[in-house]
XYZ file of C-alpha atoms in Angstrom:
574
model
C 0.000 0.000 0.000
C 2.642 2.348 1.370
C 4.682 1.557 -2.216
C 1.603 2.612 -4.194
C 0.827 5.586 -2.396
C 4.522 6.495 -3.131
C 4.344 6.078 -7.032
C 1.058 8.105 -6.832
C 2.925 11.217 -4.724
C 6.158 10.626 -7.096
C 4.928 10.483 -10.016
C 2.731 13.648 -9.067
C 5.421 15.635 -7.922
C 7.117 15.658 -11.362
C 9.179 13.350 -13.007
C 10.823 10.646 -10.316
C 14.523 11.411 -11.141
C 13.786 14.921 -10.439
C 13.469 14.238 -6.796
C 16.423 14.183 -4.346
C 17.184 11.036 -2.808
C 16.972 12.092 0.955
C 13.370 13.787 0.132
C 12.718 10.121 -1.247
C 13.859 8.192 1.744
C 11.741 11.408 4.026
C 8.590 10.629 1.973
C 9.130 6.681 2.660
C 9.957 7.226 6.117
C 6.612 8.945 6.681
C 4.484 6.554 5.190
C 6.058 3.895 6.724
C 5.131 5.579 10.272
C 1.951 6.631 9.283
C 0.776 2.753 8.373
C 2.511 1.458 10.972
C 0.813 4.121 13.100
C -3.168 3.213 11.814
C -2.087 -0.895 12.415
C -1.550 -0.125 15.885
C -4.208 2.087 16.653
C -6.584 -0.352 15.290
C -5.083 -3.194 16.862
C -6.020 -1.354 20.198
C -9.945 -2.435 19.993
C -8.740 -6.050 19.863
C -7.245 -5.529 23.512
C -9.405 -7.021 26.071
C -11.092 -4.505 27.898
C -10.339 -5.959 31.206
C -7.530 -7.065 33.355
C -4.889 -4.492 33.933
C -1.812 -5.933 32.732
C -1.974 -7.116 29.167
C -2.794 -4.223 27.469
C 0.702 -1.837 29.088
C 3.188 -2.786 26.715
C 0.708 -3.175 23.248
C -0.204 1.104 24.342
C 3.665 1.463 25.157
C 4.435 0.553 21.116
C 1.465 2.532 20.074
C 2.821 5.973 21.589
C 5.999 5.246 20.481
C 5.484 5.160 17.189
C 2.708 8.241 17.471
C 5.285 10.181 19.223
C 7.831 9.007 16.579
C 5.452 10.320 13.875
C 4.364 13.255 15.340
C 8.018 14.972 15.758
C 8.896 13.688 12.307
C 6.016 15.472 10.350
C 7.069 18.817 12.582
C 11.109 18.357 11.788
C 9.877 17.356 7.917
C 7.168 19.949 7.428
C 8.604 21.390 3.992
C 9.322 18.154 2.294
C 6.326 16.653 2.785
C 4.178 19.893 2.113
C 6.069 19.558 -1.151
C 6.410 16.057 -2.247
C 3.824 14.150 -0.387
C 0.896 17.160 -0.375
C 0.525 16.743 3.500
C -2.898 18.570 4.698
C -3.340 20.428 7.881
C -6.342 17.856 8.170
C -3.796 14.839 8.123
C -1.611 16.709 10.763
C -4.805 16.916 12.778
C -5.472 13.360 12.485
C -2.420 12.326 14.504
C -3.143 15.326 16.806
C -6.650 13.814 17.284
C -5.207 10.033 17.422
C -2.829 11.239 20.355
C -5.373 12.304 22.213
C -7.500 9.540 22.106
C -4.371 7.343 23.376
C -3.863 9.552 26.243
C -7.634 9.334 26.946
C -8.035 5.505 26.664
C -4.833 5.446 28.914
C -7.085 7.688 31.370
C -9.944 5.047 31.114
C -7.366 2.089 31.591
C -5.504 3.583 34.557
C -7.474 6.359 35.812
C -5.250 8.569 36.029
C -6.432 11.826 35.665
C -3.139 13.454 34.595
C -3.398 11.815 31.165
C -6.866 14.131 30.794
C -5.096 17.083 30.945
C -2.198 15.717 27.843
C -5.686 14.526 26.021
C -6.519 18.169 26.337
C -3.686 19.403 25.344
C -3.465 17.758 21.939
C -7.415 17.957 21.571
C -6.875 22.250 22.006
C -3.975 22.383 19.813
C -6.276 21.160 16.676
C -8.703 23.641 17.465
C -6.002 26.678 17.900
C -4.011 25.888 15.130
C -7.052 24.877 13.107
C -6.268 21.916 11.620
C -9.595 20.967 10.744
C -10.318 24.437 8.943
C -9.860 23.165 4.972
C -11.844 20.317 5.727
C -15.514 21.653 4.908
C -14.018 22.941 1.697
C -13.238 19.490 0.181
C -16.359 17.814 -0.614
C -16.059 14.560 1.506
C -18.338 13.894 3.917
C -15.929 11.398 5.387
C -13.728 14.164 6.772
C -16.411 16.040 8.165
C -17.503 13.589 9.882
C -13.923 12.674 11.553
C -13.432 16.552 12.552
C -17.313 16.316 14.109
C -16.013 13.262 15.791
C -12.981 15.163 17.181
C -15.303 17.498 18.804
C -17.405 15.030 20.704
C -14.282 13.344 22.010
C -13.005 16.739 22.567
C -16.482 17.312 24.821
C -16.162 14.529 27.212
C -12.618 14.755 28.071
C -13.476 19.132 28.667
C -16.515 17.633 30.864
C -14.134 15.200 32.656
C -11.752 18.412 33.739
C -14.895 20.155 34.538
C -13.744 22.426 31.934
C -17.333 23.983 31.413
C -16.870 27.262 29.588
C -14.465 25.686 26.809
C -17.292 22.759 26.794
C -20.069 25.734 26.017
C -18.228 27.062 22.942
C -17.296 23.647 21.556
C -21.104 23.137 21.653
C -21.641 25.946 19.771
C -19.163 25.227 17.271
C -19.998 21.595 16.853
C -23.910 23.195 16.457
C -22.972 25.484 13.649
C -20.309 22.589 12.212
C -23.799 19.942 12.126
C -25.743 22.744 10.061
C -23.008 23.437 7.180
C -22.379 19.213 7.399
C -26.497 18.232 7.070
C -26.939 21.280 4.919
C -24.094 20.605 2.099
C -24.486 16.705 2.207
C -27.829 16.270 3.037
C -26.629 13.343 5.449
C -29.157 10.610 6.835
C -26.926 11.139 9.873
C -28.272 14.170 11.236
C -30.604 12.912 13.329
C -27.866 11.495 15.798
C -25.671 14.589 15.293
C -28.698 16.508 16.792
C -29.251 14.114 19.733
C -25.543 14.462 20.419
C -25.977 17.864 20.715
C -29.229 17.077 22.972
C -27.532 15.051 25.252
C -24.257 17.719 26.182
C -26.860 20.349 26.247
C -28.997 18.290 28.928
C -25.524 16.885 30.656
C -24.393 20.630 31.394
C -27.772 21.432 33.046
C -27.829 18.249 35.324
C -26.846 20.316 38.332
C -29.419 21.749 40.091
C -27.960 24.699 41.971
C -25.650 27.475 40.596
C -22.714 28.853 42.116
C -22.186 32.453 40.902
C -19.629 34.635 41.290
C -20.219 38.458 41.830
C -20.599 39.096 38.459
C -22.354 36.455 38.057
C -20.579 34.262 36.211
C -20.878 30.528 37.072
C -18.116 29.021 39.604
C -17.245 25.733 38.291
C -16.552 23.397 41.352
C -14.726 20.393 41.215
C -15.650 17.508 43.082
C -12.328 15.176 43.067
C -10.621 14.949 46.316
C -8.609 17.574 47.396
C -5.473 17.442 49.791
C -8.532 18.774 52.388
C -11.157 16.610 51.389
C -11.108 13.797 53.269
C -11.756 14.459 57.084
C -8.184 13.643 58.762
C -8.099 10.729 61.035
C -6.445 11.943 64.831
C -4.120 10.469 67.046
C -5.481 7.094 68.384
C -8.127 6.408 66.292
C -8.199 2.816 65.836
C -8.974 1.738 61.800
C -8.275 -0.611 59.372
C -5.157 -0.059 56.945
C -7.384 -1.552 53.613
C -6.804 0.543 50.687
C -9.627 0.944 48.044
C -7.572 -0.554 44.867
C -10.559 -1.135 42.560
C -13.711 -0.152 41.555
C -16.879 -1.071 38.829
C -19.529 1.860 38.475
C -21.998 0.690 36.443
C -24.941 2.777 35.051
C -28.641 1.318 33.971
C -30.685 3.939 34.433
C -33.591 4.118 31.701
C -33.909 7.207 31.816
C -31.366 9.473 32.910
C -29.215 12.159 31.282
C -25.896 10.529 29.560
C -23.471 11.355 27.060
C -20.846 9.066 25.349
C -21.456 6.365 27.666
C -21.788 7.762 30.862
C -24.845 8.611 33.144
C -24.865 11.648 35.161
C -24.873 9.190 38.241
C -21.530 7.971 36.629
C -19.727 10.493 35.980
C -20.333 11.988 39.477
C -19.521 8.624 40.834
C -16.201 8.397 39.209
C -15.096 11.793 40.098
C -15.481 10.773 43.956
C -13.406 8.733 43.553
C -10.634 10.255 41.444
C -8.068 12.750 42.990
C -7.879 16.400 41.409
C -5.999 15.970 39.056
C -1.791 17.021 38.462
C -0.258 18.716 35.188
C 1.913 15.642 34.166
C 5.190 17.516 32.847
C 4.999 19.564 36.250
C 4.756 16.427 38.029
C 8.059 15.291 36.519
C 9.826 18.209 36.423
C 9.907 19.640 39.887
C 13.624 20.635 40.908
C 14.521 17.963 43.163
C 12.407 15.350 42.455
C 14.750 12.993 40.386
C 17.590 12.953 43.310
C 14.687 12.254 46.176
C 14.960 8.360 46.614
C 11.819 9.343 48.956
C 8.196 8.042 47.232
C 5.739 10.887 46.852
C 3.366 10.779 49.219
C 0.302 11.148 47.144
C -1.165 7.972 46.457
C -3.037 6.821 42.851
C -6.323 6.785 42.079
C -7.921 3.707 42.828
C -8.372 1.739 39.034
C -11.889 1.803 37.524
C -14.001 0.242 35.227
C -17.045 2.287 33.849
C -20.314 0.240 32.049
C -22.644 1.310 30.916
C -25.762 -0.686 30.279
C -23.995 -4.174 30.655
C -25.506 -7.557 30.214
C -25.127 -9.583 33.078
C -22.161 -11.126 31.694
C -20.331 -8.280 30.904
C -21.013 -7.638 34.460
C -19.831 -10.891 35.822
C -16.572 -10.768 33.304
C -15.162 -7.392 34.739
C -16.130 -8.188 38.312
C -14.426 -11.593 38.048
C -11.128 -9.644 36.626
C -11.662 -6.980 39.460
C -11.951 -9.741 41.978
C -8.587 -11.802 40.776
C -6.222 -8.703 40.102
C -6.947 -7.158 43.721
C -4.095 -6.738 45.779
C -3.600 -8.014 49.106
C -5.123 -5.500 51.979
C -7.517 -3.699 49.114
C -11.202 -3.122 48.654
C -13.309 -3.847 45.738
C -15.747 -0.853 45.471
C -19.426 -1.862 43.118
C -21.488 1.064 42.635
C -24.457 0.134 40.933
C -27.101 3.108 39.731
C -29.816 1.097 38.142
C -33.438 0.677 37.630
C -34.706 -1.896 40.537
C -36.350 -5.114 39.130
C -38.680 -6.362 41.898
C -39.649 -10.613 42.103
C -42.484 -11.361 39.763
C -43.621 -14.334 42.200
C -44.520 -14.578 45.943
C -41.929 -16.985 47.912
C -41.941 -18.506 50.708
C -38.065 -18.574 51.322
C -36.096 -15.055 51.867
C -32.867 -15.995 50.096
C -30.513 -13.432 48.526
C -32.924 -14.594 44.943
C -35.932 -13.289 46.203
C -36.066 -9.905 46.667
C -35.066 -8.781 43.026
C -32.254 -6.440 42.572
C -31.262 -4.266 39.894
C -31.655 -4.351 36.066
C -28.906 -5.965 33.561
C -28.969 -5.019 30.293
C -30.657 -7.682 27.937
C -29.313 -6.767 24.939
C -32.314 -5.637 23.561
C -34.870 -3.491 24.751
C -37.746 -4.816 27.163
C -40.850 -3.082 25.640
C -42.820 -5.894 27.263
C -40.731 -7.167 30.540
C -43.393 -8.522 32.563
C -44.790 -10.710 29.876
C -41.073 -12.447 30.035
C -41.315 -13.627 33.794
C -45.269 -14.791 33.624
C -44.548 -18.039 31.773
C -43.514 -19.398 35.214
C -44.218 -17.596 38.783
C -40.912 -19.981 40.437
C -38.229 -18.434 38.119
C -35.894 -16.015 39.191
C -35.309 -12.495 36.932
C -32.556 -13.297 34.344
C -32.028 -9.613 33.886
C -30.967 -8.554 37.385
C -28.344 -8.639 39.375
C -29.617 -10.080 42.786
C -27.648 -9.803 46.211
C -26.591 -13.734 46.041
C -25.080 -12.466 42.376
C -22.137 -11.129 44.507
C -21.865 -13.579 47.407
C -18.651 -14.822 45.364
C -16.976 -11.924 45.767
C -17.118 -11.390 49.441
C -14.684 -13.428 50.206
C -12.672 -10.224 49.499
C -12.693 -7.180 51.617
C -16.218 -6.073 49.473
C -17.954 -1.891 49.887
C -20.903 -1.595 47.601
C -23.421 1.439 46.698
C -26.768 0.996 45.020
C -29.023 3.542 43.877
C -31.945 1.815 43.069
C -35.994 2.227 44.040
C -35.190 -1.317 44.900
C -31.936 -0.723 46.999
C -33.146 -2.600 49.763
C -33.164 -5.787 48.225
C -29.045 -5.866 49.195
C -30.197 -5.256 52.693
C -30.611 -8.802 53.045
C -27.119 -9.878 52.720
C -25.192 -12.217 54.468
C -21.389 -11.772 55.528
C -20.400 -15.394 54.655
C -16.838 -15.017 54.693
C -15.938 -13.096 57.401
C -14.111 -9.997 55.290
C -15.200 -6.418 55.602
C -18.420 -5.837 54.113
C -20.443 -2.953 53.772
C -23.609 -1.683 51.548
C -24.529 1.456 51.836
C -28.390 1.836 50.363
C -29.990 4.301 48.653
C -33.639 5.817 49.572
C -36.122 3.574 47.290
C -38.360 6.442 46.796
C -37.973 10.390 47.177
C -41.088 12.638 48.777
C -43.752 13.926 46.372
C -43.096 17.112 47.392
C -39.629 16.861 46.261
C -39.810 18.255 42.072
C -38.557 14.837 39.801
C -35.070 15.194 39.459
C -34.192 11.816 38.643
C -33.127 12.405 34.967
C -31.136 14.978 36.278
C -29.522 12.167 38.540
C -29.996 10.425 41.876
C -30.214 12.773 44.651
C -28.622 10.097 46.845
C -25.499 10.212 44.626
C -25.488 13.846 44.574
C -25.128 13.236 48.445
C -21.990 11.060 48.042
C -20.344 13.163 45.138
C -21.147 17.170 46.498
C -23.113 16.980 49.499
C -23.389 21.080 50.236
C -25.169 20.715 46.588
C -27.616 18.033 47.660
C -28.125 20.037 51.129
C -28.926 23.143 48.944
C -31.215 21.225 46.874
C -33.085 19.500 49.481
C -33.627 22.982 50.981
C -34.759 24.859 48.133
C -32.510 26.449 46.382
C -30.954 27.139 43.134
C -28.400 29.304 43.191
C -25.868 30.805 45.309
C -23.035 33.420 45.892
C -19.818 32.367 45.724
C -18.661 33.737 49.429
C -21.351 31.930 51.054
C -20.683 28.625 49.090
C -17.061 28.485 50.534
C -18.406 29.739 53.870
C -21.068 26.512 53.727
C -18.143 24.304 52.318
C -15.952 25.209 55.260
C -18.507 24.282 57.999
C -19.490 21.587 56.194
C -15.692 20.085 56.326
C -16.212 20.663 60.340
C -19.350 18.437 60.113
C -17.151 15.694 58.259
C -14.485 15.390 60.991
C -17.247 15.484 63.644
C -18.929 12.096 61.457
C -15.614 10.778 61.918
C -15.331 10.979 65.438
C -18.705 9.681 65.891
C -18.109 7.145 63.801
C -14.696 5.733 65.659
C -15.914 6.650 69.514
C -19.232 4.496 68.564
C -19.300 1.954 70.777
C -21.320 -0.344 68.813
C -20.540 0.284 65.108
C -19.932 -2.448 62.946
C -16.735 -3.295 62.527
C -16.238 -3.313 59.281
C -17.022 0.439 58.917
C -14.198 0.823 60.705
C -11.705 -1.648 58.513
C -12.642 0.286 55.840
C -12.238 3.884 57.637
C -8.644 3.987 56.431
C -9.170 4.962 53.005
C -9.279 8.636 52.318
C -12.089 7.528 49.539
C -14.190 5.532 51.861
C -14.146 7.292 54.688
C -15.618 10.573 52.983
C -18.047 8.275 51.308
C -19.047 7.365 54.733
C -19.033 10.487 56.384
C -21.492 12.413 53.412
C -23.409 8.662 53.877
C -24.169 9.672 57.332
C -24.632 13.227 56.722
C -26.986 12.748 53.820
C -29.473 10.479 55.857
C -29.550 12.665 58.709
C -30.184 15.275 56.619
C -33.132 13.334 55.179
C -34.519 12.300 58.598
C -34.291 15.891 59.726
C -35.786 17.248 56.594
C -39.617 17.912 57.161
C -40.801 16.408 53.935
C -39.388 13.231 54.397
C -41.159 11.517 56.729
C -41.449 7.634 55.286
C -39.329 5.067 56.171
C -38.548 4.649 52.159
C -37.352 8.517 52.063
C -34.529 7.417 53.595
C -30.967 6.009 52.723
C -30.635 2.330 54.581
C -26.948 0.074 55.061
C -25.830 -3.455 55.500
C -24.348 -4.109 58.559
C -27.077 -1.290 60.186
C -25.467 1.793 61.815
C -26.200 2.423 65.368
C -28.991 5.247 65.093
C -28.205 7.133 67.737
C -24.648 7.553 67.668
C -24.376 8.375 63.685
C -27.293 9.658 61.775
C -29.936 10.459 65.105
C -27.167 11.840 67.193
C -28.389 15.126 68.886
C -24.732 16.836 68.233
C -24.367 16.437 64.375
C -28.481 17.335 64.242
C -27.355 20.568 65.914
C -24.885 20.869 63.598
C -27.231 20.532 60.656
C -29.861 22.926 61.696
C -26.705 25.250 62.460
C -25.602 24.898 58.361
C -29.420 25.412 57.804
C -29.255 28.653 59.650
C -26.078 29.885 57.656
C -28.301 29.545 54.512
C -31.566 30.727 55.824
C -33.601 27.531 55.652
C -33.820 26.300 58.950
C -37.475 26.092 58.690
C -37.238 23.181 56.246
C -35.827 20.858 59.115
C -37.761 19.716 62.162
C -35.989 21.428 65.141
C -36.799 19.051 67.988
C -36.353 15.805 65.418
C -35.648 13.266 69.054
C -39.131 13.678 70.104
C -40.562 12.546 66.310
C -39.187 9.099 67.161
């Protein structure tokens, strides 16, 4: 192929002695790269998606020859302007290619420093406009490749939270879709649209607004911060698990997405992400190559991210997740799916027969409950029930479900002896309450920005900046209160405690708490399925009915001006 394309450039270029023989050898050189480049790259979607060690050295060879390329078609510019009639489009290609390495190496070690390289090479195309000649050669094919770019260009801005460069790459990709349907007259443009739908919707899935005096939107950031996690003092007595793993899967039928992540998702995966470092600062520091000493900054704990899976897609990565964890780690599920309830009365109460939550069945149920009336006695295929994951407990095992069947995991049974924990979502939110659920789970909203929730809850939708970082501040006081309560309890589970450790875990704990107390304080929710449930049970009164952090809620209340959406004396309601 490469010997072909040669003749063609050649023979273009004027007659073949003509040419010099180190412009030859340049032209050669570069199509050898750029072929050997493409095999690669394609030879990525073979990888298995799973497992964490196979894939290292196959993306190792891939950047090395996209690197390779890359400085050779900067160093080699003139030449192959000249003899092989390189586009700007072609240079954006590789531009776009490099990115989308350094974002699958994101997805594969979730590391967040790779996002801001993806970024890097994703703005470069847009500043240098490499995609500008495009629209003026009349191949769809390349339009669609540059409306591509921008997409993948979206989710990785999204990712970094990057929400004012996200707004005008909406508008360009909007007026982009209008010249693309309008010259070509596509069959296409329906999807382009919904695209555009679904970033639109994805921006807006925050209910409260942070605004700066003038203003302008704040964009928060939700990772963990060197402050985040409340700091564990002298003495307190917790387990030394680390969280190595985790699988947050979304089935939601309904709720905001784009690529293929849910709201509920994407918030779930930032929780558990660190904010993240500029990579070439990282290495550069002064210093840093003679220190023998490790940095003390931990990694992110790996991820997988599903969306929609079949319950063997399901099984497959929890099976690899289960065999690759380290000694002393934690396996973290978080599951944010449609509950499926049992279609037939039993008499047992086994971890089959309360239902659980929806698998995908790789096609769309228009008619579910006509599947499960053939026979009352059979289980739901589609679901993932509580005995689903009995396997895996024989690891150190801390799952989340937001479900309006949550409770069906309250049933579990600690078989093996490891930690264990599930902490459950409400099953159903107050009337009162507007439908936010598209918008995402309030319960996860909780877990991934709880002074968001609280705002929510309380009735508001927008804030000052000043008073947001005054809230955030007292609210970081609540969290290392939780903590304390939490490790003086006398009667706490402990496997709360093994798991207390982990900088991760124990802020997902600590908004846990805080989010049902809110909820049991909060005058509109007043049934028992309004509120947030776990496996093992938390003692009441020392965590989320203890008079001190109540106080402490009603005082946040009072900072904001709401304090007459919480019950003031809430002991004497139970």
């Amino acid at each position: 192929r490469t010997e072909f394309a040669l003749k063609e450039i050649m023979s273009s270029g004027g007659a073949e002695d003509d040419i010099p023989q180190a412009e030859r050898k340049t032209v050669t050189d570069f199509c050898y790269l750029l072929d050997k480049s493409k095999q690669l790259f394609n030879g990525l979607r073979d990888l298995p998606q799973y497992g964490q060690k196979q894939w290292q050295s196959y993306f190792g060879r891939t950047f090395d020859v996209y690197t390779k390329l890359w400085k050779f078609q900067q160093q080699h510019r003139q030449v192959l302007d000249n003899r092989y009639g390189l586009k700007r489009w072609q240079i954006g290609e590789i531009a776009s290619k490099i990115g989308q390495l350094y974002y699958h190496y994101y997805l594969r070690t979730s590391e967040t420093s790779y996002l801001n390289e993806a970024f890097s090479f994703y703005s470069a195309i847009r500043q240098r406009s490499y995609y500008s000649q495009v629209n003026k050669e009349d191949r769809p094919e390349l339009v669609v490749k540059k409306l591509r770019y921008y997409a993948r260009f979206i989710v990785v801005c999204l990712l970094l939270n990057k929400m004012d460069v996200v707004k005008d790459l909406v508008k360009e990709l909007s007026d982009e879709i209008e010249d693309y349907t309008h010259r070509f007259n596509t069959e296409d443009q329906v999807e382009w649209n919904l695209v555009l739908q679904e970033v639109a919707a994805f921006i807006e899935a925050d209910p409260v607004m942070v605004l700066n005096d003038d203003n302008t939107i704040v964009i928060t950031s939700n990772r963990l911060s060197e402050m985040g996690a409340p700091l564990l003092e002298q003495g307190m007595i917790v387990g030394q698990l680390a969280l190595a793993d985790a699988l947050i899967i979304g089935n939601c039928n309904n709720q905001v997405k784009f690529s293929e992540l849910t709201i509920d998702m994407f918030r779930m995966l930032q929780a558990l992400e660190r904010e993240p470092m500029n990579l070439a600062s990282q290495m550069n520091k002064p210093g840093m190559q003679e220190s023998t000493e490790k940095p003390a900054r931990r990694e992110n704990p790996h991820k997988y991210l599903l969306y929609k899976p079949t319950f063997s897609q399901l099984y497959t990565f929890l099976a690899a997740s289960f065999k690759e964890l380290p000694a002393n780690s934690v396996l973290l599920i978080y599951l944010s799916a449609t509950g499926v309830f049992p279609s037939g009365r039993s008499d047992s109460e086994g971890p089959y027969d309360f239902g659980g939550v929806l698998t995908n069945s790789n096609r769309d149920i228009i008619n579910g409950d006509a599947i499960h009336k053939r026979n009352q006695s059979y289980k739901e295929m589609h679901c993932l029930h509580p005995g689903d994951l009995y396997p895996f407990t024989r690891k150190p095992l801390f799952i989340i479900v937001d479900s309006s069947n949550s409770v069906a995991y309250k049933n579990f049974t600690n078989l093996f002896g490891q930690p264990l924990v599930c902490l459950l979502s409400p099953t159903a939110y107050p009337k009162a309450l507007q439908d936010q659920s598209q918008r995402g789970s309030l319960f996860t909203l909780f877990l991934n920005n709880p002074l968001m929730a609280f705002l929510f809850v309380s009735g508001l939708s927008s804030m000052r900046r000043g008073l947001w970082e005054k809230c955030q501040e007292y609210l970081r006081k609540i969290n290392r209160d939780i903590a304390q309560l939490l490790t003086h309890s006398r009667s706490i589970d402990q496997s709360f405690l093994q798991f207390f450790g982990d900088e991760f875990l124990r802020l997902l704990l600590t908004r846990f708490i805080f989010c049902s107390a809110t909820m049991r304080m909060h005058k509109i929710f007043r049934e028992t399925r309004n509120y947030p449930e776990s496996y093992p049970q938390l003692p009441r009164d020392e965590t989320v009915e203890n008079p001190h952090l109540q106080k402490h809620i009603l005082e946040l209340a009072s900072i904001l001006d709401v304090r007459n959406v919480f019950l003031e004396n809430t002991l004497d309601d139970y």
